[in-house]
C-alpha positions as CSV (number, residue, x, y, z in Angstrom):
1,M,74.9,66.5,-66.0
2,K,71.2,66.8,-65.7
3,F,70.7,64.7,-68.8
4,K,72.9,62.0,-67.3
5,A,70.9,62.0,-64.1
6,Y,67.8,61.7,-66.1
7,K,69.1,58.6,-67.8
8,V,70.1,57.1,-64.5
9,L,66.6,57.7,-63.2
10,V,65.0,56.1,-66.3
11,V,67.2,53.0,-65.8
12,A,66.4,52.8,-62.1
13,L,62.7,52.9,-62.8
14,A,62.9,50.3,-65.5
15,V,64.9,48.0,-63.2
16,V,62.3,48.4,-60.5
17,F,59.6,47.5,-63.0
18,A,61.4,44.4,-64.2
19,S,62.4,43.3,-60.8
20,G,58.8,43.7,-59.6
21,L,57.8,41.3,-62.2
22,L,60.6,38.9,-61.3
23,F,59.5,38.8,-57.7
24,A,55.8,38.4,-58.6
25,A,56.6,35.5,-61.0
26,T,55.0,32.8,-58.9
27,P,51.6,31.1,-59.7
28,E,50.2,32.2,-56.3
29,Q,51.2,35.9,-56.8
30,Y,49.8,35.9,-60.3
31,L,46.6,34.5,-59.0
32,A,46.4,37.1,-56.2
33,Q,47.1,39.9,-58.7
34,G,44.3,38.5,-60.9
35,N,41.9,38.6,-58.0
36,T,42.8,42.2,-57.4
37,F,42.0,43.1,-61.0
38,L,38.8,41.0,-60.8
39,K,37.5,42.9,-57.8
40,A,38.4,46.2,-59.7
41,K,36.3,44.9,-62.6
42,Q,39.4,45.0,-64.9
43,Y,38.5,41.7,-66.4
44,D,41.0,41.6,-69.2
45,K,43.9,42.3,-66.8
46,A,42.5,39.6,-64.5
47,I,42.3,37.0,-67.3
48,Q,45.9,37.9,-68.2
49,Y,47.2,37.1,-64.7
50,Y,45.0,34.0,-64.2
51,N,46.3,32.7,-67.5
52,A,49.8,33.4,-66.3
53,S,49.2,31.5,-63.1
54,A,47.6,28.6,-64.9
55,K,50.4,28.2,-67.3
56,M,53.0,28.1,-64.6
57,K,50.9,25.8,-62.3
58,P,47.4,24.7,-63.5
59,T,45.0,24.9,-60.6
60,D,41.3,24.7,-60.3
61,S,41.3,28.2,-58.6
62,A,43.2,29.8,-61.5
63,Y,40.7,28.4,-64.0
64,Y,37.6,29.0,-61.8
65,Y,38.4,32.7,-61.4
66,M,39.4,33.0,-65.0
67,G,35.9,31.7,-65.8
68,L,34.4,34.3,-63.6
69,A,36.3,37.0,-65.4
70,Y,35.1,35.7,-68.7
71,Y,31.6,35.4,-67.4
72,M,31.5,39.0,-66.2
73,K,32.7,40.1,-69.7
74,G,29.8,38.2,-71.2
75,K,32.0,35.6,-72.9
76,K,30.1,32.5,-72.0
77,A,31.9,30.0,-74.1
78,E,35.3,31.0,-72.7
79,A,33.8,31.0,-69.2
80,L,32.4,27.5,-69.6
81,S,35.7,26.2,-71.0
82,S,37.5,27.7,-68.0
83,F,35.1,26.2,-65.5
84,Q,35.3,22.8,-67.2
85,K,39.1,23.0,-66.9
86,A,38.8,23.7,-63.2
87,L,36.6,20.6,-62.8
88,K,39.1,18.4,-64.6
89,I,41.7,19.4,-62.1
90,N,39.3,19.3,-59.1
91,P,36.0,17.6,-59.7
92,A,35.0,18.5,-56.2
93,N,35.0,22.3,-56.9
94,A,31.4,23.1,-56.1
95,N,31.5,26.6,-57.4
96,A,32.8,25.5,-60.7
97,K,30.1,22.8,-60.9
98,K,27.4,25.5,-60.2
99,M,28.7,27.7,-63.0
100,V,28.9,24.8,-65.5
101,A,25.3,23.8,-64.6
102,K,24.2,27.4,-65.1
103,L,25.9,27.8,-68.5
104,Q,25.4,24.3,-69.8
105,G,21.8,23.9,-68.9
106,G,21.8,21.8,-65.8
107,G,18.3,22.5,-64.4
108,A,17.6,24.8,-67.4
109,A,15.8,22.6,-69.9
110,A,13.8,25.6,-71.2
111,G,17.1,27.3,-72.1
112,G,18.4,24.2,-73.7
113,S,15.2,23.7,-75.8
114,K,15.4,27.3,-77.0
115,A,19.0,26.9,-77.9
116,N,18.2,23.7,-80.0
117,Q,15.4,25.6,-81.7
118,Y,17.9,28.3,-82.7
119,L,20.4,25.6,-83.8
120,T,17.7,24.0,-86.0
121,M,16.8,27.3,-87.7
122,G,20.5,27.9,-88.3
123,H,20.8,24.5,-90.0
124,K,17.8,25.4,-92.2
125,Y,19.4,28.7,-93.4
126,L,22.8,27.1,-93.8
127,K,21.5,24.5,-96.2
128,A,19.6,27.2,-98.1
129,G,22.9,29.1,-98.5
130,Q,21.5,32.1,-96.4
131,Y,24.7,32.3,-94.4
132,D,23.9,35.7,-92.6
133,K,20.6,34.3,-91.4
134,A,22.3,31.1,-90.3
135,I,25.0,33.0,-88.4
136,Q,22.3,35.0,-86.6
137,Y,20.5,31.9,-85.3
138,Y,23.7,30.0,-84.4
139,N,24.8,33.1,-82.4
140,A,21.4,33.2,-80.7
141,S,21.8,29.5,-79.8
142,A,25.4,30.0,-78.4
143,K,24.2,33.0,-76.3
144,T,21.3,31.0,-74.9
145,Q,23.4,28.0,-74.2
146,P,27.1,27.8,-75.3
147,T,27.7,24.5,-77.2
148,Y,30.5,23.4,-79.4
149,Q,27.9,22.6,-82.2
150,A,26.6,26.1,-82.3
151,Y,30.1,27.6,-82.7
152,Q,31.2,24.8,-85.2
153,F,28.3,25.5,-87.5
154,M,28.7,29.2,-87.1
155,G,32.3,28.7,-88.2
156,T,31.0,26.8,-91.2
157,A,28.6,29.5,-92.2
158,Y,31.3,32.2,-91.9
159,Y,33.7,30.0,-93.9
160,K,31.2,29.5,-96.7
161,K,30.5,33.2,-97.0
162,G,34.3,33.8,-97.3
163,D,34.8,35.3,-93.9
164,K,37.8,33.2,-92.8
165,A,38.7,35.5,-89.8
166,N,35.3,35.1,-88.1
167,A,35.3,31.4,-89.1
168,K,38.5,30.9,-87.2
169,V,37.2,32.7,-84.1
170,A,34.0,30.5,-84.1
171,Y,36.0,27.3,-84.7
172,E,38.4,28.2,-81.9
173,K,35.4,28.7,-79.5
174,S,34.0,25.3,-80.6
175,L,37.4,23.6,-79.9
176,Q,37.5,25.2,-76.4
177,L,34.2,23.5,-75.6
178,N,35.2,20.2,-77.2
179,P,39.0,19.8,-77.6
180,N,38.6,16.3,-79.0
181,N,36.8,17.5,-82.2
182,T,39.4,16.5,-84.7
183,G,37.3,17.8,-87.6
184,V,37.4,21.3,-86.2
185,R,41.1,21.0,-85.3
186,N,41.9,20.1,-88.9
187,I,39.9,23.0,-90.3
188,L,41.7,25.4,-87.9
189,A,45.0,24.1,-89.0
190,K,44.1,25.0,-92.6
191,L,43.0,28.5,-91.4
192,G,46.2,29.0,-89.5
193,G,44.6,28.4,-86.1
194,G,47.9,27.7,-84.4
195,D,49.3,31.2,-85.2
196,A,50.2,33.3,-82.1
197,S,51.7,36.7,-81.5
198,S,55.5,37.0,-81.7
199,E,55.9,37.8,-78.0
200,P,54.4,34.5,-76.7
201,R,56.5,32.5,-79.2
202,L,59.7,34.3,-78.1
203,S,58.8,33.8,-74.4
204,Q,58.2,30.1,-75.0
205,Q,61.5,29.7,-76.7
206,M,63.3,31.5,-73.8
207,G,61.2,29.7,-71.1
208,V,60.1,33.0,-69.8
209,H,56.4,34.2,-69.2
210,P,55.4,37.2,-71.5
211,L,54.7,39.4,-68.5
212,L,58.2,38.9,-67.3
213,L,59.7,39.2,-70.8
214,A,58.0,42.6,-71.2
215,G,59.7,43.8,-68.0
216,L,63.1,42.6,-69.1
217,F,62.7,44.3,-72.5
218,A,61.8,47.5,-70.7
219,G,64.9,47.3,-68.7
220,A,67.1,46.5,-71.8
221,I,65.7,49.5,-73.7
222,A,66.3,51.8,-70.7
223,V,69.9,50.7,-70.5
224,L,70.4,51.9,-74.0
225,F,69.9,55.5,-72.7
226,L,73.3,55.2,-71.0
227,F,75.1,55.0,-74.2
């Protein structure tokens, strides 16, 4: 009897969890939840919810706050890409403009100059076949001022030294900053750049967001306890 009551409790909790996700499955609520995690400095969680909001309904707010979360994590390339997406949706977003200027070099000529110097040194070592040195300078360039060129050549250096995993990461960052770069897109296709985790693929097939799908799975697993 006690065991049966326990199973019922498990199912009830799972249903509450799943239904909570169901009721929260609106872009605005995902955005609000993301803001809660951003304030709590749980940046990975915040990005997850901002991404969920943007996939359901792309807004400049979702991408702007996603950019802030990436920026706080120290991921400048991803932050810049998010801020640029915010501006594509709403060119009048002043806060996104300020962050793009800050990251891209608007009013920061010295930073841009330094980034170009690092880039030039990277090219020198790349041509000489000293790939580790090249990567070091390309990384310094990207940290000073994130550009698609720095990440593209970083990817090339990784690729030439046989490190395809890091090459893929660098090329993906380059493509985030310049989605129209067909050369990088073709290289990523060869490296399997379109591969994704099984859960997002399943969720896309079902037309359900991964966060909601996780809740539904939890409920389904709990129901098994009844039998």
